[in-house]
Short mmCIF file of C-alpha atoms in Angstrom, two decimals:
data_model
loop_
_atom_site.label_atom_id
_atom_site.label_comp_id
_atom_site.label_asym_id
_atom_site.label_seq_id
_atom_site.Cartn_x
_atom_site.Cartn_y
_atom_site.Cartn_z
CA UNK V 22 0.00 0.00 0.00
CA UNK V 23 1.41 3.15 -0.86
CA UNK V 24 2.08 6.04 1.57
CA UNK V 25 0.60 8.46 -0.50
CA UNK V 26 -2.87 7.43 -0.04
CA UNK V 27 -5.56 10.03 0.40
CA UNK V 28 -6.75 9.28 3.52
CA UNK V 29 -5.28 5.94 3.97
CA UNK V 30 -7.81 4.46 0.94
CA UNK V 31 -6.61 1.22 -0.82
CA UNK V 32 -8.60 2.55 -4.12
CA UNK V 33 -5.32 4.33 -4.66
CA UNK V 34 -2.52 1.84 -4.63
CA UNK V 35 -4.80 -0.49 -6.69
CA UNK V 36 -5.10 1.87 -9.14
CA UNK V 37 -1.38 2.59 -9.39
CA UNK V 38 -0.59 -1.58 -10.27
CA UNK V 39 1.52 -1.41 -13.80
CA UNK V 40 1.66 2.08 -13.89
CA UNK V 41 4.84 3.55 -15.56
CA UNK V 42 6.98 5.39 -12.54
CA UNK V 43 6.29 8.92 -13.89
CA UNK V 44 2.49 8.39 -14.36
CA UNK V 45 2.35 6.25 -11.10
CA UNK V 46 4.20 9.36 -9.53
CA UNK V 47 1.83 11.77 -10.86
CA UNK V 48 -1.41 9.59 -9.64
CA UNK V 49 0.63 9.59 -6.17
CA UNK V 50 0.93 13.61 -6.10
CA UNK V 51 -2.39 14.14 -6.98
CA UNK V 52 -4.04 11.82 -4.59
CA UNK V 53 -2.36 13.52 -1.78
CA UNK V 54 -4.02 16.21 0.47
CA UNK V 55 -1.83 18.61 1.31
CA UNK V 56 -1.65 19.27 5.67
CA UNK V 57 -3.10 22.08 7.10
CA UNK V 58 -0.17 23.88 9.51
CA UNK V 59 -2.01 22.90 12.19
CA UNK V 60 -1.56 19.16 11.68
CA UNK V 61 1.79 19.54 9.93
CA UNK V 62 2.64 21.17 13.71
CA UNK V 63 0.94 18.25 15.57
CA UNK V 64 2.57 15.53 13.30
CA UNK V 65 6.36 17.40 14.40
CA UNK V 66 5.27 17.53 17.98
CA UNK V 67 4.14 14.12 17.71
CA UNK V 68 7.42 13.13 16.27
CA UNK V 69 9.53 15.37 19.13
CA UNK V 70 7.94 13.64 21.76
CA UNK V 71 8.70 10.54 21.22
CA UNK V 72 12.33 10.84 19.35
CA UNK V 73 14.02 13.29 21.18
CA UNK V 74 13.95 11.79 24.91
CA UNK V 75 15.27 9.12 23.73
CA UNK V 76 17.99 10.84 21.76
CA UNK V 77 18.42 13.03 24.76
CA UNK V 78 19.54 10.34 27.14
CA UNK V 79 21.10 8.02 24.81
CA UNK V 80 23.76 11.17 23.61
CA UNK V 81 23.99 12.75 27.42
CA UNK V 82 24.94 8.95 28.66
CA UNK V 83 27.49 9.18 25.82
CA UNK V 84 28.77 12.60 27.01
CA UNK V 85 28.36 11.90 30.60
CA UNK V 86 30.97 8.72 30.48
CA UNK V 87 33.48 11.10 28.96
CA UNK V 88 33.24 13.99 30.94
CA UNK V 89 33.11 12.72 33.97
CA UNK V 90 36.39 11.89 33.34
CA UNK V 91 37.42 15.35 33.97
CA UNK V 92 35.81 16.09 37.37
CA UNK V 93 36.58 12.28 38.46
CA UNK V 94 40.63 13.63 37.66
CA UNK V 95 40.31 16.36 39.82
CA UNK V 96 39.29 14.70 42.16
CA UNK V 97 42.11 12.31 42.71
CA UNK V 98 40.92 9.87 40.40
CA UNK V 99 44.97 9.16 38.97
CA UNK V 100 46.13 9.53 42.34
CA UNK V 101 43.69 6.82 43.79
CA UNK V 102 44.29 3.93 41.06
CA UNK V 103 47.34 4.99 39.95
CA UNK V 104 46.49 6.10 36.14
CA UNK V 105 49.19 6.94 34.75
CA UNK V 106 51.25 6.75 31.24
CA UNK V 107 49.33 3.78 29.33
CA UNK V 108 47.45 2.17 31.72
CA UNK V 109 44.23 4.36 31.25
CA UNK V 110 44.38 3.39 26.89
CA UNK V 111 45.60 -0.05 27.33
CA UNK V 112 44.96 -1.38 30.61
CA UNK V 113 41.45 0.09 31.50
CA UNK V 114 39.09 -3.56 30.45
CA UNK V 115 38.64 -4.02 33.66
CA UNK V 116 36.80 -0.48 34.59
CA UNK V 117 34.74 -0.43 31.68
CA UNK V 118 31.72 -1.32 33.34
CA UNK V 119 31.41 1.95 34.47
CA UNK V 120 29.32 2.24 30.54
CA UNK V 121 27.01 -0.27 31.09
CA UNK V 122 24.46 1.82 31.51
CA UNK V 123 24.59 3.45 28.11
CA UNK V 124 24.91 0.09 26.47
CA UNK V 125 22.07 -1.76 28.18
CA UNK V 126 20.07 1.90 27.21
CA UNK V 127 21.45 1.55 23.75
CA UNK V 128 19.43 -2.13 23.40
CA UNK V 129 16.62 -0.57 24.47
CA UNK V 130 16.57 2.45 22.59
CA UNK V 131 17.44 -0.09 19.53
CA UNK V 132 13.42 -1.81 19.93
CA UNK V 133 11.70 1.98 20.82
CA UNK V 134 13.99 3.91 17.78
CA UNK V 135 12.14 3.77 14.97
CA UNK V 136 14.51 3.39 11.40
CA UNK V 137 12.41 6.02 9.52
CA UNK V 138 9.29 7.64 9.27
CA UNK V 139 7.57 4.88 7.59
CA UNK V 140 8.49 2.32 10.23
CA UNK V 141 7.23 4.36 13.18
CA UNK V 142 4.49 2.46 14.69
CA UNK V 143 3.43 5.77 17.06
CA UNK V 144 2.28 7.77 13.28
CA UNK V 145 -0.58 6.71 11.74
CA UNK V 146 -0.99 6.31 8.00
CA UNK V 147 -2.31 9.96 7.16
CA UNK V 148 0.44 11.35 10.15
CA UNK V 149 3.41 9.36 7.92
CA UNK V 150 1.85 11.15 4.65
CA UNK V 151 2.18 14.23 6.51
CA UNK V 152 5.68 13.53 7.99
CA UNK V 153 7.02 12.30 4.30
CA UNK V 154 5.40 15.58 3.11
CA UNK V 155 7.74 18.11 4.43
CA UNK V 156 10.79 15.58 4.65
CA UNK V 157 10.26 15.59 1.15
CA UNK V 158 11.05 19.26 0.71
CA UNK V 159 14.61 18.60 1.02
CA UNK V 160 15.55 15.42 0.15
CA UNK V 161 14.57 12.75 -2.54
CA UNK V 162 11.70 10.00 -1.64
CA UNK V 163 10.87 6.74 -3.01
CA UNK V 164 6.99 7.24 -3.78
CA UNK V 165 6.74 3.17 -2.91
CA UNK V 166 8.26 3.54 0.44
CA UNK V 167 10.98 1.46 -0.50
CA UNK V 168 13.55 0.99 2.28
CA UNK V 169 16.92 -0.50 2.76
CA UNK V 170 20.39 0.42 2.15
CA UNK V 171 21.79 1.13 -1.89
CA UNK V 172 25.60 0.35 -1.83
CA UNK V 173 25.71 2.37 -5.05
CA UNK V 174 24.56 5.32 -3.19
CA UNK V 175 26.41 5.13 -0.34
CA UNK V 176 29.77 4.77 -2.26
CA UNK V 177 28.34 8.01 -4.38
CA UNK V 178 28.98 9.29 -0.39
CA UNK V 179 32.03 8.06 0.09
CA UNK V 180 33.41 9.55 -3.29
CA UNK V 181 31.75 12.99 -2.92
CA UNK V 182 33.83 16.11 -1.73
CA UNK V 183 31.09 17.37 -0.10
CA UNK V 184 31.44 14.82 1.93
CA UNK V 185 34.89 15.34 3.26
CA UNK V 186 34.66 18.64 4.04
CA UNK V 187 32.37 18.27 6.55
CA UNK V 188 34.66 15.36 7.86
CA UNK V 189 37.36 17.45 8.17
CA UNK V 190 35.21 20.27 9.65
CA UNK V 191 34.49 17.69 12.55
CA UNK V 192 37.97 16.66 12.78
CA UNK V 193 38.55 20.06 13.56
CA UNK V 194 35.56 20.60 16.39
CA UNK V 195 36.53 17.36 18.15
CA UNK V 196 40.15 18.41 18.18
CA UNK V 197 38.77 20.99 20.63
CA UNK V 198 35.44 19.95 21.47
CA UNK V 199 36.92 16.23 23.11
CA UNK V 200 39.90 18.13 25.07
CA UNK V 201 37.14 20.70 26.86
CA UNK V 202 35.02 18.41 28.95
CA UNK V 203 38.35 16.68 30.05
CA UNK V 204 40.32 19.78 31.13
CA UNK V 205 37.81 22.50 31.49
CA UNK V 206 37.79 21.70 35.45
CA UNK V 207 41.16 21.28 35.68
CA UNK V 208 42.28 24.42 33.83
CA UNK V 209 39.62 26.53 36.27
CA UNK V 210 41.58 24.90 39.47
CA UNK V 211 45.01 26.37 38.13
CA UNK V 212 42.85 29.77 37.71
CA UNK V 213 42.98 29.84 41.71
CA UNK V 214 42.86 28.51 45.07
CA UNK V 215 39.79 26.29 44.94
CA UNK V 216 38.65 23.10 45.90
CA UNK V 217 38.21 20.02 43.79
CA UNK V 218 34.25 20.45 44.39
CA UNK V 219 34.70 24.33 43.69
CA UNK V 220 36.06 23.98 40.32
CA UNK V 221 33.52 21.21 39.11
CA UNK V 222 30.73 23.77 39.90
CA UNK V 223 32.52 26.97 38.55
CA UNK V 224 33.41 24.31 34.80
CA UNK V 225 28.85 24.06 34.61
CA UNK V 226 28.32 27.84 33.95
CA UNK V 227 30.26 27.95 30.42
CA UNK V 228 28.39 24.85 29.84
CA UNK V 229 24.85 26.22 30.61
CA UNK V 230 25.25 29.36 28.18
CA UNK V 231 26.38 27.39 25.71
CA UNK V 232 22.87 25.21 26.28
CA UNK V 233 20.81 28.07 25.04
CA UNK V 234 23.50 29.18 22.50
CA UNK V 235 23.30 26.10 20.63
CA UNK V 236 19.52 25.85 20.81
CA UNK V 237 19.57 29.94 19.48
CA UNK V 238 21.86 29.07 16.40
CA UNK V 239 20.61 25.89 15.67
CA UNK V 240 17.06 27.63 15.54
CA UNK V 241 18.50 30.75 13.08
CA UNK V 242 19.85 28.55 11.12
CA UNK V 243 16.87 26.62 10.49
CA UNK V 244 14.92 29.46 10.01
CA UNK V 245 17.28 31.19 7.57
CA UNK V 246 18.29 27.69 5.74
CA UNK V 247 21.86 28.11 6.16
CA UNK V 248 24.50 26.18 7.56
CA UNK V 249 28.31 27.12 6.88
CA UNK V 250 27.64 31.17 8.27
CA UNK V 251 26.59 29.91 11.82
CA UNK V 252 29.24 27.04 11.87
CA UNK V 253 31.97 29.14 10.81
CA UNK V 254 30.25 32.16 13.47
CA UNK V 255 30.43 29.44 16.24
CA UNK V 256 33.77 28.26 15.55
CA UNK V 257 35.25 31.91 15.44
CA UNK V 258 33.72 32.36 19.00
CA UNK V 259 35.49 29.36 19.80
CA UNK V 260 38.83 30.18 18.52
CA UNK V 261 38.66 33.94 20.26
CA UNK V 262 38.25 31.83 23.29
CA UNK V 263 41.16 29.74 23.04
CA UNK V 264 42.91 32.38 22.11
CA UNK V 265 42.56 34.76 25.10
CA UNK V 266 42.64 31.57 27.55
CA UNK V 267 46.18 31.26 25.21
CA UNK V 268 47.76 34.65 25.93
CA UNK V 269 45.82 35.86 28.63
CA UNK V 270 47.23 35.67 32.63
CA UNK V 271 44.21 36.93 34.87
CA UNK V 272 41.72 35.24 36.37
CA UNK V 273 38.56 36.69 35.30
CA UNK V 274 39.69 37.10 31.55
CA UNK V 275 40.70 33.17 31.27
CA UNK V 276 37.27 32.57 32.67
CA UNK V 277 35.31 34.61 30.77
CA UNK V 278 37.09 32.88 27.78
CA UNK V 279 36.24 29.70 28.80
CA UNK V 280 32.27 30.70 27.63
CA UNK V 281 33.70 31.62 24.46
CA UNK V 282 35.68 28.73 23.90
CA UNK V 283 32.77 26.26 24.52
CA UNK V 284 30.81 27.55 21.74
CA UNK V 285 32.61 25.40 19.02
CA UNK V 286 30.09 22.66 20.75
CA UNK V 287 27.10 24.62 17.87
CA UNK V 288 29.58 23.88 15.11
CA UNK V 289 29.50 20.01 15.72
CA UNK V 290 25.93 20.39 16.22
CA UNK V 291 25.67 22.03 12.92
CA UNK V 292 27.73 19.51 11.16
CA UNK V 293 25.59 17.01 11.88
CA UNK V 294 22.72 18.71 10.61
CA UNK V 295 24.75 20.09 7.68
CA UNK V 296 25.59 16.57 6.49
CA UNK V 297 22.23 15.49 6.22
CA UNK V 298 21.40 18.62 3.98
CA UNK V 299 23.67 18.20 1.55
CA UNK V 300 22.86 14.77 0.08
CA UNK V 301 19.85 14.11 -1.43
CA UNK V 302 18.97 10.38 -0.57
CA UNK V 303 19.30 8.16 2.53
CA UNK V 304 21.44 5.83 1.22
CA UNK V 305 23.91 8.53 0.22
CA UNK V 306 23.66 10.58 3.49
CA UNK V 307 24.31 7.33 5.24
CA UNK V 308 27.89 7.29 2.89
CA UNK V 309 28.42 11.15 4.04
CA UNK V 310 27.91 10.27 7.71
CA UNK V 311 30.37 7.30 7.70
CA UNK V 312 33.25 9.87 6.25
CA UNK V 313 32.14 12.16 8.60
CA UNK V 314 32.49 9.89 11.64
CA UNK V 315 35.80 8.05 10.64
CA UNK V 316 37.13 11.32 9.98
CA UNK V 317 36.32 13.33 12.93
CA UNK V 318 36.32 10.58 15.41
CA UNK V 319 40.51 11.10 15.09
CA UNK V 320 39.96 14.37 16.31
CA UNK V 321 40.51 13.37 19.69
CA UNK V 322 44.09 11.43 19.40
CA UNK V 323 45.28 15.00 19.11
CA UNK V 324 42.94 16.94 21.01
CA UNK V 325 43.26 14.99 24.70
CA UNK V 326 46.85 14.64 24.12
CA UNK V 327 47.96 18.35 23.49
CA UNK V 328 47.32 19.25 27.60
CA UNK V 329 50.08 17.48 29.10
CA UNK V 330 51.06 18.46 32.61
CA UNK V 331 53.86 20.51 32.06
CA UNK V 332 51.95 22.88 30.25
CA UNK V 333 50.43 24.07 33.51
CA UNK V 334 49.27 26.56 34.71
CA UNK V 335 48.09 28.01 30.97
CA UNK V 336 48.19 24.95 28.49
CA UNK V 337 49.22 27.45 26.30
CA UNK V 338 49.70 24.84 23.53
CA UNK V 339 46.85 23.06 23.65
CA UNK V 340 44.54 26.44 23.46
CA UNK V 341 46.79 27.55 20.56
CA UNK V 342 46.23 24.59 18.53
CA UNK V 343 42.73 24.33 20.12
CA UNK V 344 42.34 27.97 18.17
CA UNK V 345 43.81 26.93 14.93
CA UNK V 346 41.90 24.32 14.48
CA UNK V 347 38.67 26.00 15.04
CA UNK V 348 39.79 29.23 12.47
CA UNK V 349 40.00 25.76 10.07
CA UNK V 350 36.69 24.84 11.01
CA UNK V 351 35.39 28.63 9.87
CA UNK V 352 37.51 28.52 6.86
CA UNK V 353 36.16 25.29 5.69
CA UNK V 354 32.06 25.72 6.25
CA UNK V 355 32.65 29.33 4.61
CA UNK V 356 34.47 27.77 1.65
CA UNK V 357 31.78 24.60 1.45
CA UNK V 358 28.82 27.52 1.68
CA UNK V 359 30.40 29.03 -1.29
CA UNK V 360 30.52 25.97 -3.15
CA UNK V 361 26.77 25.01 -2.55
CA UNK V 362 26.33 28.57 -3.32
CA UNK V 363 27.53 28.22 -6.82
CA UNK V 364 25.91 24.88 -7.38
CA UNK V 365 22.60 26.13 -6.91
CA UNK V 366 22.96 28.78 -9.20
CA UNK V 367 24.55 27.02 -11.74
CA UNK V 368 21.67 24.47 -11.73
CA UNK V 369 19.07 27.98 -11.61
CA UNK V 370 20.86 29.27 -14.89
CA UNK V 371 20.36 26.02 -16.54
CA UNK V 372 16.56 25.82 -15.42
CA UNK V 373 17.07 22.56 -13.79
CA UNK V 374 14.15 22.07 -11.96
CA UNK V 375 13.70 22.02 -8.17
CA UNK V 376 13.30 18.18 -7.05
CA UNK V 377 9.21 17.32 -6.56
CA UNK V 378 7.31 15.88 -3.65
CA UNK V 379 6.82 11.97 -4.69
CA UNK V 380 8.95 12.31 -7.62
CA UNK V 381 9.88 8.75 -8.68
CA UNK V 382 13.62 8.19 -8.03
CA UNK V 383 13.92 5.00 -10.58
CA UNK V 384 15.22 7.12 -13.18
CA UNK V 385 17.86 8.96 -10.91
CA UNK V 386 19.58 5.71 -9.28
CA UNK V 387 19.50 4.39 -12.57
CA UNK V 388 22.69 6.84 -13.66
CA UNK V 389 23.69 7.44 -10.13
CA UNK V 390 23.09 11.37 -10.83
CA UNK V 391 20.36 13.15 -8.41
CA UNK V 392 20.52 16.53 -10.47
CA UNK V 393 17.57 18.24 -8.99
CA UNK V 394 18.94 18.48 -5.24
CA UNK V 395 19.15 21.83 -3.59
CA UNK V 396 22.02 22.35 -1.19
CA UNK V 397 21.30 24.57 1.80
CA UNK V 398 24.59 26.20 2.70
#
């Protein structure tokens, strides 16, 4: 049954049987009511209610076993166990129950996580139409509902520029982004004479503003369909940070940096966002986000490794590279915006036409070319 069904009626998908896929897309389109914005509002409410608590915990479990790390360190946690050299990378099996929780969450969430719109049990049929309906405004959809992975696609990912810059965009953010929740409480106990407990509590204010700065930019950017400007705005925020915590010797000036510095947190938000944008089908986007991941996920080796201990009391080092690697960041969204920039015009001054609601995507997979895709930048 198709999921383009006026109001859920079989009449429809019997009449599409042997249909060519540009008349059966056609009979699709037309047999679709378009949502009011009052149930296209109820449909995303529907949707946040149910995907983004679980998203919530699974990703602050994720965070949570990392940067507790940080506060556990000042603490005395190297002291009490003796964590020193290798024996945290190599020799730390034995302590790694401390994640169970996220993993027994992540088999859970793995039965309540739907795989797509189509597959969520919570929508009903007319909800899915509705949910398909303004998914479909940015990316290409299989007017059958056809699921499953195309290895053609996804190496179409792999291959494409587009996505590598993002990858190395992420690199960049996690270079900085993975050192901060390790060090950001032990870089405020060298700021001054405070306790252990003291310096935990003073690290959760940076943290806090850069809550509602995140939710702010993620929002503009949504509203004003644009990704690199924001990323590469969030990333210079971050660098000025790192920067002043870099040169800078007082107190209240390396603290004040330290909200700065924690905005390149929006960038990898934006990434993630960003990558989905820029392909057109699932099966490609799936190729982006492996490059993406693999790439950035290195980010780290460097990042938690550039704050050694005789760097104290400024890490100067670490904040400098910290810095350069977020000015990267900003220098590579600005340069992919550009790109997608010229992309979509170039497809505007040869009147290629926009891609269509419940287009059939036969044709396109096919030749492996999805010509009618709009980037937003």
């Amino acid at each position: 049954m198709s999921g383009f069904e006026k109001n859920g009626s079989s009449d429809v998908a019997y009449q599409l049987e042997g249909l060519d896929p540009r008349e059966k897309a056609e009979r699709i389109a037309a047999s679709f009511v378009p949502p009011t914005p009052e149930e296209e509002r109820k449909v995303i409410q529907k949707l946040d209610r149910r995907l983004l608590p679980l998203v919530f915990v699974l990703y602050s479990l994720a965070v949570l076993d990392r940067s507790n790390l940080g506060n556990a360190r000042l603490a005395g946690l190297t002291k009490s166990i003796d964590l020193s050299g290798n024996r945290y990378g190599l020799e730390a099996v034995p302590g790694s129950h401390v994640g169970l929780p996220t993993c027994i969450l992540a088999v859970v969430v793995f039965f309540l996580l739907p795989d797509g719109i189509t597959s969520a049990r919570f929508l009903t049929e007319r909800d899915k139409q509705i949910a398909l309906h303004f998914v479909a405004r940015n990316q290409r959809l299989d007017v059958g509902k056809q699921q499953g992975l195309r290895f053609r696609e996804m190496l179409e990912g792999f291959k494409d520029p587009k996505s590598w810059i993002p990858g190395f965009c992420y690199f960049g953010c996690n270079v900085s982004y993975a050192s901060l929740p390790l060090f950001v409480p032990t870089i405020i106990s060298e700021m001054g004479k405070w306790s252990p407990a003291q310096s935990n509590g003073l690290s959760a204010p940076p943290y806090l503003l850069c809550f509602f700065y995140i939710i702010t930019v993620c929002w503009l950017s949504d509203r004003f369909k644009m990704r690199g400007p924001f990323c590469a705005l969030s990333a210079t925020i971050g660098a000025i940070g790192f920067i002043i915590l870099a040169t800078a010797t007082k107190t209240g000036a390396r603290y004040f940096a330290l909200f700065m510095a924690v905005q390149i947190f929006a960038s990898v938000a934006l990434l993630l966002a960003w990558t989905a944008n820029i392909h057109a089908t699932e099966s490609k986007r799936a190729g982006g986000y492996v490059v993406l991941a693999t790439i950035g996920q290195c980010g780290p080796l460097l990042g938690t490794n550039v704050f050694p201990d005789s760097e104290k009391p400024y890490f100067r080092k670490g904040m400098w590279i910290s810095a350069a690697f977020c000015l990267l960041v900003a220098v590579l969204s600005l340069m992919l915006s550009t790109w997608l920039i010229f992309e979509n015009r170039k497809m505007a001054r040869e009147g290629v036409p926009e891609v269509e609601e419940y287009e059939d995507t036969s044709i396109a997979r096919e030749t492996g070319v999805h010509e009618r895709h709009r980037y937003i930048w």
